[in-house]
Short mmCIF file of N, CA and C in Angstrom, two decimals:
data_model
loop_
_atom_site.label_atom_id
_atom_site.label_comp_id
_atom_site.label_asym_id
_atom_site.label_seq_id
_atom_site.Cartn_x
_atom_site.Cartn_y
_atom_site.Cartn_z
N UNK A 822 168.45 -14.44 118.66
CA UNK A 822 167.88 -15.35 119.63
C UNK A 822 168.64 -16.68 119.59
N UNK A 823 168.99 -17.12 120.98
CA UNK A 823 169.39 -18.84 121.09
C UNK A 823 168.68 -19.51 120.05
N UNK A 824 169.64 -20.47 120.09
CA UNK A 824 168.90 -21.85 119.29
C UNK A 824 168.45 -22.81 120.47
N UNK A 825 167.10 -23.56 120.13
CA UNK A 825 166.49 -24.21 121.65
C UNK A 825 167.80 -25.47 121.10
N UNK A 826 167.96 -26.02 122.39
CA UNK A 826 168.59 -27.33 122.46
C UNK A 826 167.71 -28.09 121.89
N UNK A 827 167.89 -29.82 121.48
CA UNK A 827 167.05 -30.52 120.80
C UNK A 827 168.05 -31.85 121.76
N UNK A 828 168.80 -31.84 121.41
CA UNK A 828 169.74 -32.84 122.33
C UNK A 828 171.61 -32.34 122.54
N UNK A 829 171.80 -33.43 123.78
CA UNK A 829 173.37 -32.66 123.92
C UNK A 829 174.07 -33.85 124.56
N UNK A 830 175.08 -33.85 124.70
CA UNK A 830 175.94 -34.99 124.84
C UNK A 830 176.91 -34.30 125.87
N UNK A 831 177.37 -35.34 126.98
CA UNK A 831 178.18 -34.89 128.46
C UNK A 831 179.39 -34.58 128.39
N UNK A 832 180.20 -33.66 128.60
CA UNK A 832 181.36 -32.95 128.56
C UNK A 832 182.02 -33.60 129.95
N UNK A 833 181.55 -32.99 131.45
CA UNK A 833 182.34 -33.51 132.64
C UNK A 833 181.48 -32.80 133.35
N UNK A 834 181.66 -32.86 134.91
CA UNK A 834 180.99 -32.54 136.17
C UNK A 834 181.72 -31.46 136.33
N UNK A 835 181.65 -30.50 137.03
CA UNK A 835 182.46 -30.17 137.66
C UNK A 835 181.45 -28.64 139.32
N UNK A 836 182.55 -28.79 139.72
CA UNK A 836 182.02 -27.38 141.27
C UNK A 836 182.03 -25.96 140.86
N UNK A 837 180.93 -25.00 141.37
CA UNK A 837 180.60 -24.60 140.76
C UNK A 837 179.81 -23.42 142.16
N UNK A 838 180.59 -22.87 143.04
CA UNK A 838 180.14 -22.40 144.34
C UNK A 838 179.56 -23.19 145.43
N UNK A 839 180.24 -24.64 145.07
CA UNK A 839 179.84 -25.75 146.03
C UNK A 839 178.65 -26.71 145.46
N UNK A 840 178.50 -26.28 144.24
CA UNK A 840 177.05 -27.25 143.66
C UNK A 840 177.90 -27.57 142.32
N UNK A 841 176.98 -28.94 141.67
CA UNK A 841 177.82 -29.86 140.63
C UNK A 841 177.13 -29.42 139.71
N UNK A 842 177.77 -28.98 138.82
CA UNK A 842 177.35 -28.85 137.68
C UNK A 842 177.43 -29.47 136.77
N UNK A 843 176.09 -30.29 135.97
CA UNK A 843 176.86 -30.79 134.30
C UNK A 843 177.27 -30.24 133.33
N UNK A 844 178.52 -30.29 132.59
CA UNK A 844 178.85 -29.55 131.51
C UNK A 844 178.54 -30.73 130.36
N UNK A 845 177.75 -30.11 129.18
CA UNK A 845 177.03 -30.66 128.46
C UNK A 845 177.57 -29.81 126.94
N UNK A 846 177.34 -30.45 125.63
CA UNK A 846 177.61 -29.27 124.16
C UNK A 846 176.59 -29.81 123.83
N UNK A 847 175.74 -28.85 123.03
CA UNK A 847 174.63 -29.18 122.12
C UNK A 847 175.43 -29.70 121.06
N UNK A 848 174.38 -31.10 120.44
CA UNK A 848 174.55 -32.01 119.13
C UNK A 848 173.82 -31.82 118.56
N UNK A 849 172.85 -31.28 118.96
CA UNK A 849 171.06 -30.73 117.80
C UNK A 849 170.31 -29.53 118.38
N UNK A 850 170.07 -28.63 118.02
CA UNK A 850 169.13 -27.80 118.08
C UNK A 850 168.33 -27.53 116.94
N UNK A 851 167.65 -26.40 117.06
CA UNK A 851 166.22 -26.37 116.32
C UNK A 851 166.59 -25.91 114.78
N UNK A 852 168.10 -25.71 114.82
CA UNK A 852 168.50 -25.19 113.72
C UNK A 852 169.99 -25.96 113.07
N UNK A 853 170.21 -27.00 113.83
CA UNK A 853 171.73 -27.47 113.02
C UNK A 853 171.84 -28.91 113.79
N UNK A 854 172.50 -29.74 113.88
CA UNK A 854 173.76 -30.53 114.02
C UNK A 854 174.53 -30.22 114.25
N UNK A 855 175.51 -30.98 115.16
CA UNK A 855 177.15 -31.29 115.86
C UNK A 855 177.40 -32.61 116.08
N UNK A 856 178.31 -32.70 115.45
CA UNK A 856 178.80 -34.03 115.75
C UNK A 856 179.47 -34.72 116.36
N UNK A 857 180.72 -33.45 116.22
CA UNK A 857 181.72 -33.64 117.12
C UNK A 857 182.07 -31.91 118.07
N UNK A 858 182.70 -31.96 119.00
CA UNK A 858 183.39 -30.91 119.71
C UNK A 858 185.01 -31.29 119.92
N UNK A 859 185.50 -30.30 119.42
CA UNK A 859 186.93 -30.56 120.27
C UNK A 859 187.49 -30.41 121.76
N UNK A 860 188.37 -31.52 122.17
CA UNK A 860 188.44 -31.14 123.33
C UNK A 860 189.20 -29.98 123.71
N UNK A 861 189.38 -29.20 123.16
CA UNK A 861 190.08 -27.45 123.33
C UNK A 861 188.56 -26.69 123.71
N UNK A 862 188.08 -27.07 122.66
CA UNK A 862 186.28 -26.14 122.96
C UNK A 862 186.10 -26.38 124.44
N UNK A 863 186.03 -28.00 124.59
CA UNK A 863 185.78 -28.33 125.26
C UNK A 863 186.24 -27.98 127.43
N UNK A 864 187.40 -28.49 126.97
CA UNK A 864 188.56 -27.60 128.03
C UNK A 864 188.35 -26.33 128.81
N UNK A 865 188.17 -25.82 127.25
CA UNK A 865 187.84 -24.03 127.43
C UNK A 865 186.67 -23.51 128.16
N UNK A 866 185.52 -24.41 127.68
CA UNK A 866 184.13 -24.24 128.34
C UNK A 866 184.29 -24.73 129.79
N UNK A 867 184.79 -25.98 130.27
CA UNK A 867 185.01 -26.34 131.26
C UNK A 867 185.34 -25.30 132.47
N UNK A 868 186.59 -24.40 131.92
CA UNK A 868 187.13 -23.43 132.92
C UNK A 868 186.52 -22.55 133.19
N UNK A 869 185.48 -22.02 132.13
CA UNK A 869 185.14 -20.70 131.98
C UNK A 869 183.62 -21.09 132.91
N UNK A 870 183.25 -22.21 132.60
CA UNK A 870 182.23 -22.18 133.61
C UNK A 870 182.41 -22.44 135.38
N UNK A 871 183.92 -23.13 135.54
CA UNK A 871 184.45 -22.85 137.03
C UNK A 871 184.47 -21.55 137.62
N UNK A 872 184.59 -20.46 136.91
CA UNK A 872 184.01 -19.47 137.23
C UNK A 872 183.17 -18.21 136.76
N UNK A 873 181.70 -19.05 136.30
CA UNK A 873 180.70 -18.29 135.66
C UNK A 873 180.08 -18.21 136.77
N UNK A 874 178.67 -16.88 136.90
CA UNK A 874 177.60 -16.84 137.46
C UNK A 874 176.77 -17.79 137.69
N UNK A 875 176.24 -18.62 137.64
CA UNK A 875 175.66 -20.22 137.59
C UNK A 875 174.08 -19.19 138.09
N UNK A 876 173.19 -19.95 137.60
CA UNK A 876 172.08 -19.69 138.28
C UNK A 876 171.55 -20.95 139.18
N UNK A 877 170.79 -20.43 140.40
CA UNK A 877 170.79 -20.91 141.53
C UNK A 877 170.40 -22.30 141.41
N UNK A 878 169.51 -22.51 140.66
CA UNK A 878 168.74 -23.50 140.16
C UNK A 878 169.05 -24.44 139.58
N UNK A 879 170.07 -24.33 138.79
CA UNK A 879 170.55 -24.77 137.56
C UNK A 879 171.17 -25.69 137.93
N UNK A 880 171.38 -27.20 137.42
CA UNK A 880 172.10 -28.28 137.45
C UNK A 880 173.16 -28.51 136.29
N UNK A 881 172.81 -28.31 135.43
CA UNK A 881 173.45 -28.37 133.73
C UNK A 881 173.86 -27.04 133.06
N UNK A 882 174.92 -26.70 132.58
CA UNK A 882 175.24 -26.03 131.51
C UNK A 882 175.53 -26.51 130.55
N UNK A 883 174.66 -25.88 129.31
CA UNK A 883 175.19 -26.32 127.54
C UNK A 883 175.62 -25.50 126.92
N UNK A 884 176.53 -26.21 126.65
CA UNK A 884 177.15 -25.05 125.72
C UNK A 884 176.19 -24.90 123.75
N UNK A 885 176.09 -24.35 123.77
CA UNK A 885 175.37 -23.85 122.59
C UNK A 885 176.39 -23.48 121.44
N UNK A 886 176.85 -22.44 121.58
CA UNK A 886 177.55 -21.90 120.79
C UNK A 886 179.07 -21.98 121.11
N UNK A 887 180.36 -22.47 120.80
CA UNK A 887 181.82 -22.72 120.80
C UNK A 887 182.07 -20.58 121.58
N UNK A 888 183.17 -20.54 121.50
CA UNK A 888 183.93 -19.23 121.71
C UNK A 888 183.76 -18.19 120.50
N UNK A 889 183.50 -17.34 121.01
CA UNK A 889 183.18 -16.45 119.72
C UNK A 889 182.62 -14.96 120.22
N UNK A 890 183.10 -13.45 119.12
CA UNK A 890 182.37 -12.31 119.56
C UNK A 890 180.95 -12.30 118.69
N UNK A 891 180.29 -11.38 119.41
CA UNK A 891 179.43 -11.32 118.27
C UNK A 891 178.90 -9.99 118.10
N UNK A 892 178.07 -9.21 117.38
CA UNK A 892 177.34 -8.10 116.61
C UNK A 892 177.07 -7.12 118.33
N UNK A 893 176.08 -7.86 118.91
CA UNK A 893 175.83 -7.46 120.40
C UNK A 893 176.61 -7.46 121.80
N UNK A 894 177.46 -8.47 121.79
CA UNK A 894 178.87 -8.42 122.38
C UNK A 894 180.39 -8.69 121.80
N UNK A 895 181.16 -7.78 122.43
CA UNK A 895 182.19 -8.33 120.98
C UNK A 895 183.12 -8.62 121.64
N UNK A 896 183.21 -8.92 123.26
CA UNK A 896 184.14 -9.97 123.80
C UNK A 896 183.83 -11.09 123.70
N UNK A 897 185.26 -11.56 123.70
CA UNK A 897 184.77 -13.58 123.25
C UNK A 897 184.17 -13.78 124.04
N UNK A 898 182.95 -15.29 124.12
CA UNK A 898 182.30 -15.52 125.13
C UNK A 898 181.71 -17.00 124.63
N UNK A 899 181.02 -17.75 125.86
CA UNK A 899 180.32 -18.91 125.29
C UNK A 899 179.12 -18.97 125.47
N UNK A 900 178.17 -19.22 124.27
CA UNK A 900 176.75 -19.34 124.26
C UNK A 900 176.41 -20.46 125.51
N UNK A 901 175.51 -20.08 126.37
CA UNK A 901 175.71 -21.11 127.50
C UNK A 901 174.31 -21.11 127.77
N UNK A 902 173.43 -22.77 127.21
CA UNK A 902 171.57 -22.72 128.06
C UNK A 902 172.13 -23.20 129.62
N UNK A 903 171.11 -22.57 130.38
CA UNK A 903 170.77 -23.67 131.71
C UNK A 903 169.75 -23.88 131.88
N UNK A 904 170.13 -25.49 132.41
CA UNK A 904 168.42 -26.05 132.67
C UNK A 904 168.81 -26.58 133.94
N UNK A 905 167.81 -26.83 134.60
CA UNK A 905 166.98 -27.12 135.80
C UNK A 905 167.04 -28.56 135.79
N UNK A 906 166.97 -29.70 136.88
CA UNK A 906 167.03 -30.92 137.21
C UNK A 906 166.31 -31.58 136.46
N UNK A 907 165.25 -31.12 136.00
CA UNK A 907 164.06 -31.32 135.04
C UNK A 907 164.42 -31.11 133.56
N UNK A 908 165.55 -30.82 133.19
CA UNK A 908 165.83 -30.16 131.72
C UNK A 908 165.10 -29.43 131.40
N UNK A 909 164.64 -28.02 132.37
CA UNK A 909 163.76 -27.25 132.15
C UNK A 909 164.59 -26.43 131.54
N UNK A 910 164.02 -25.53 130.60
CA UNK A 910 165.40 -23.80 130.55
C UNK A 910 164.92 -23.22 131.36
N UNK A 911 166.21 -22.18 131.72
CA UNK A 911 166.15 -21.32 132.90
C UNK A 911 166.60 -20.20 132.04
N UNK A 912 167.63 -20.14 131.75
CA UNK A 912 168.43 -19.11 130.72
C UNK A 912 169.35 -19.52 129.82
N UNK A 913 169.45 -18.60 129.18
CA UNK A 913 170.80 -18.77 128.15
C UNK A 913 171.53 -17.51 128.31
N UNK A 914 172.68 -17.51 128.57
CA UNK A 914 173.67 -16.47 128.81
C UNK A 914 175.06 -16.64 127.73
N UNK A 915 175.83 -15.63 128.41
CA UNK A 915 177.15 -15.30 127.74
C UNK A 915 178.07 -15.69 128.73
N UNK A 916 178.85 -16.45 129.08
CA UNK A 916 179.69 -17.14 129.76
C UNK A 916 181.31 -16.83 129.23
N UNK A 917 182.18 -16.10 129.78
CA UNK A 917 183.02 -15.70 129.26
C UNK A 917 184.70 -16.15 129.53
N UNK A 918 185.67 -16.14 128.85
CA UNK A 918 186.91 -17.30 128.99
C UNK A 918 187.44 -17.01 130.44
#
């Protein structure tokens, strides 16, 4: 299971099927600290969400988790919450390079 966000810090804007999206990295969730991100992580998430699925709703993507396979998928991918105008969650997905 995701880790809930707790707080996150702004990456860049960017388009996204004609709607703006915030790109955001979690700095706290319910289970750790971040302090810093690199801007390669960073970069990387950027592109990969220029062309992710976006949900309809969604204003913000966080990145959660950096690039990585895991146990249940074992293509690289990025842990990705979305929330709603409201910083509501909507989902957390697999967002991929």
């Amino acid at each position: 299971m995701a880790n809930k966000v707790v707080s996150s810090s702004g990456i860049k804007s960017i388009t996204n099927s004609g709607r703006l999206i915030a790109l955001k990295y979690a700095t706290e969730t319910d289970s750790w600290k971040r302090l810093t991100l690199s801007a390669n992580v960073k970069d990387g998430f950027a592109e990969a969400m220029e062309k992710a699925d976006v949900p309809t709703n969604a204003t913000a993507a966080i990145l959660t988790e950096a690039e990585h396979p895991s146990q249940k998928d074992s293509y690289p991918h990025y842990t990705t919450t979305f929330v709603d105008k409201d910083g509501k969650h909507i989902t957390t997905k697999h967002v991929y390079p």
